[in-house]
Amino acid sequence: MADIPRPKNPQDDWKIWLVVNPATWLIPILMSVFLLGILIHALLFTVSPYGAYWGG
């Protein structure tokens, strides 16, 4: 069995992106953060003091 060399950090940190591909997880995470921001803002606009401040 071939010996696998141990990683030399931080020189070998770039290799993690060969396994964790941003093309598969970046957009879903960004969309989740966007949706969470919209939901938090919607909740704050329904709370009385914030709604009154913004004219609602």
N, CA and C atoms as an extended XYZ file, in Angstrom:
168
Properties=species:S:1:pos:R:3:atomname:S:1:resname:S:1:resid:I:1 pbc="F F F"
N         0.849       -1.180        0.000 N   MET     1
C         0.000        0.000        0.000 CA  MET     1
C         0.894        1.243        0.000 C   MET     1
N         0.550        2.211       -0.818 N   ALA     2
C         1.373        3.413       -0.938 CA  ALA     2
C         1.204        4.296        0.294 C   ALA     2
N         2.312        4.882        0.694 N   ASP     3
C         2.261        5.812        1.821 CA  ASP     3
C         1.750        7.164        1.336 C   ASP     3
N         0.762        7.678        2.024 N   ILE     4
C         0.204        8.989        1.695 CA  ILE     4
C         0.913       10.013        2.563 C   ILE     4
N         1.539       11.020        1.942 N   PRO     5
C         2.264       12.010        2.759 CA  PRO     5
C         1.295       12.853        3.586 C   PRO     5
N         1.702       13.153        4.800 N   ARG     6
C         0.883       14.003        5.663 CA  ARG     6
C         0.890       15.433        5.111 C   ARG     6
N        -0.218       16.149        5.236 N   PRO     7
C        -0.266       17.521        4.712 CA  PRO     7
C         0.639       18.452        5.510 C   PRO     7
N         1.220       19.392        4.792 N   LYS     8
C         2.038       20.429        5.427 CA  LYS     8
C         1.201       21.710        5.429 C   LYS     8
N         0.641       22.014        6.558 N   ASN     9
C        -0.190       23.214        6.663 CA  ASN     9
C         0.691       24.413        6.918 C   ASN     9
N         0.412       25.562        6.394 N   PRO    10
C        -0.700       25.934        5.522 CA  PRO    10
C        -0.394       25.788        4.031 C   PRO    10
N         0.729       25.225        3.681 N   GLN    11
C         1.085       25.106        2.265 CA  GLN    11
C         0.089       24.248        1.498 C   GLN    11
N        -0.520       23.267        2.154 N   ASP    12
C        -1.420       22.349        1.475 CA  ASP    12
C        -2.896       22.661        1.713 C   ASP    12
N        -3.203       23.839        2.261 N   ASP    13
C        -4.604       24.171        2.541 CA  ASP    13
C        -5.468       24.263        1.284 C   ASP    13
N        -4.862       24.594        0.162 N   TRP    14
C        -5.639       24.727       -1.073 CA  TRP    14
C        -6.253       23.401       -1.498 C   TRP    14
N        -5.705       22.286       -1.028 N   LYS    15
C        -6.194       20.977       -1.456 CA  LYS    15
C        -7.586       20.662       -0.934 C   LYS    15
N        -8.018       21.353        0.120 N   ILE    16
C        -9.372       21.095        0.642 CA  ILE    16
C       -10.415       21.443       -0.415 C   ILE    16
N       -10.115       22.417       -1.294 N   TRP    17
C       -11.097       22.808       -2.307 CA  TRP    17
C       -11.221       21.778       -3.421 C   TRP    17
N       -10.299       20.819       -3.461 N   LEU    18
C       -10.470       19.715       -4.396 CA  LEU    18
C       -11.568       18.773       -3.918 C   LEU    18
N       -11.819       18.752       -2.610 N   VAL    19
C       -12.842       17.891       -2.023 CA  VAL    19
C       -14.130       18.664       -1.794 C   VAL    19
N       -14.008       19.865       -1.223 N   VAL    20
C       -15.163       20.709       -0.921 CA  VAL    20
C       -15.286       21.720       -2.051 C   VAL    20
N       -16.130       21.440       -3.001 N   ASN    21
C       -16.268       22.283       -4.185 CA  ASN    21
C       -17.271       23.397       -3.911 C   ASN    21
N       -16.859       24.657       -3.983 N   PRO    22
C       -17.788       25.759       -3.727 CA  PRO    22
C       -18.963       25.792       -4.701 C   PRO    22
N       -18.800       25.204       -5.869 N   ALA    23
C       -19.899       25.217       -6.840 CA  ALA    23
C       -21.100       24.430       -6.330 C   ALA    23
N       -20.901       23.540       -5.373 N   THR    24
C       -22.019       22.744       -4.874 CA  THR    24
C       -22.660       23.341       -3.646 C   THR    24
N       -21.949       24.110       -2.818 N   TRP    25
C       -22.539       24.574       -1.571 CA  TRP    25
C       -22.629       26.083       -1.437 C   TRP    25
N       -21.914       26.852       -2.234 N   LEU    26
C       -21.875       28.297       -2.025 CA  LEU    26
C       -23.212       28.965       -2.316 C   LEU    26
N       -23.822       28.686       -3.449 N   ILE    27
C       -25.088       29.322       -3.809 CA  ILE    27
C       -26.214       28.926       -2.847 C   ILE    27
N       -26.365       27.650       -2.478 N   PRO    28
C       -27.413       27.342       -1.491 CA  PRO    28
C       -27.217       28.047       -0.153 C   PRO    28
N       -25.973       28.194        0.299 N   ILE    29
C       -25.741       28.908        1.558 CA  ILE    29
C       -26.069       30.383        1.400 C   ILE    29
N       -25.664       30.999        0.302 N   LEU    30
C       -25.981       32.413        0.077 CA  LEU    30
C       -27.479       32.645       -0.022 C   LEU    30
N       -28.191       31.737       -0.685 N   MET    31
C       -29.641       31.876       -0.775 CA  MET    31
C       -30.298       31.698        0.593 C   MET    31
N       -29.774       30.809        1.413 N   SER    32
C       -30.301       30.613        2.763 CA  SER    32
C       -30.093       31.861        3.618 C   SER    32
N       -28.929       32.469        3.513 N   VAL    33
C       -28.655       33.698        4.260 CA  VAL    33
C       -29.569       34.819        3.780 C   VAL    33
N       -29.785       34.920        2.478 N   PHE    34
C       -30.682       35.940        1.928 CA  PHE    34
C       -32.108       35.735        2.439 C   PHE    34
N       -32.584       34.507        2.403 N   LEU    35
C       -33.932       34.206        2.885 CA  LEU    35
C       -34.059       34.497        4.379 C   LEU    35
N       -33.046       34.149        5.148 N   LEU    36
C       -33.067       34.436        6.581 CA  LEU    36
C       -33.130       35.939        6.828 C   LEU    36
N       -32.377       36.713        6.068 N   GLY    37
C       -32.420       38.175        6.202 CA  GLY    37
C       -33.788       38.732        5.874 C   GLY    37
N       -34.414       38.230        4.814 N   ILE    38
C       -35.757       38.684        4.449 CA  ILE    38
C       -36.762       38.330        5.548 C   ILE    38
N       -36.667       37.119        6.088 N   LEU    39
C       -37.595       36.710        7.149 CA  LEU    39
C       -37.406       37.532        8.419 C   LEU    39
N       -36.172       37.833        8.773 N   ILE    40
C       -35.931       38.651        9.965 CA  ILE    40
C       -36.488       40.051        9.766 C   ILE    40
N       -36.275       40.627        8.583 N   HIS    41
C       -36.820       41.956        8.329 CA  HIS    41
C       -38.347       41.938        8.330 C   HIS    41
N       -38.948       40.920        7.766 N   ALA    42
C       -40.404       40.815        7.775 CA  ALA    42
C       -40.922       40.706        9.203 C   ALA    42
N       -40.237       39.949       10.039 N   LEU    43
C       -40.644       39.830       11.437 CA  LEU    43
C       -40.529       41.172       12.151 C   LEU    43
N       -39.447       41.890       11.912 N   LEU    44
C       -39.278       43.177       12.577 CA  LEU    44
C       -40.319       44.193       12.124 C   LEU    44
N       -40.744       44.148       10.879 N   PHE    45
C       -41.759       45.083       10.415 CA  PHE    45
C       -43.130       44.776       10.993 C   PHE    45
N       -43.347       43.536       11.466 N   THR    46
C       -44.630       43.211       12.072 CA  THR    46
C       -44.673       43.566       13.552 C   THR    46
N       -43.508       43.780       14.171 N   VAL    47
C       -43.466       44.157       15.584 CA  VAL    47
C       -43.860       45.622       15.692 C   VAL    47
N       -44.701       45.937       16.635 N   SER    48
C       -45.334       47.248       16.745 CA  SER    48
C       -44.377       48.437       16.724 C   SER    48
N       -43.371       48.515       17.576 N   PRO    49
C       -42.532       49.736       17.564 CA  PRO    49
C       -41.807       49.965       16.247 C   PRO    49
N       -41.319       48.899       15.632 N   TYR    50
C       -40.610       49.066       14.382 CA  TYR    50
C       -41.564       49.435       13.250 C   TYR    50
N       -42.755       48.858       13.252 N   GLY    51
C       -43.734       49.193       12.225 CA  GLY    51
C       -44.180       50.643       12.349 C   GLY    51
N       -44.346       51.116       13.573 N   ALA    52
C       -44.752       52.511       13.781 CA  ALA    52
C       -43.638       53.473       13.376 C   ALA    52
N       -42.413       53.088       13.607 N   TYR    53
C       -41.293       53.955       13.232 CA  TYR    53
C       -41.214       54.147       11.729 C   TYR    53
N       -41.493       53.088       10.969 N   TRP    54
C       -41.412       53.163        9.518 CA  TRP    54
C       -42.731       53.544        8.867 C   TRP    54
N       -43.716       53.923        9.672 N   GLY    55
C       -44.972       54.408        9.124 CA  GLY    55
C       -45.989       53.313        8.860 C   GLY    55
N       -45.801       52.147        9.461 N   GLY    56
C       -46.725       51.039        9.199 CA  GLY    56
C       -47.761       50.855       10.251 C   GLY    56
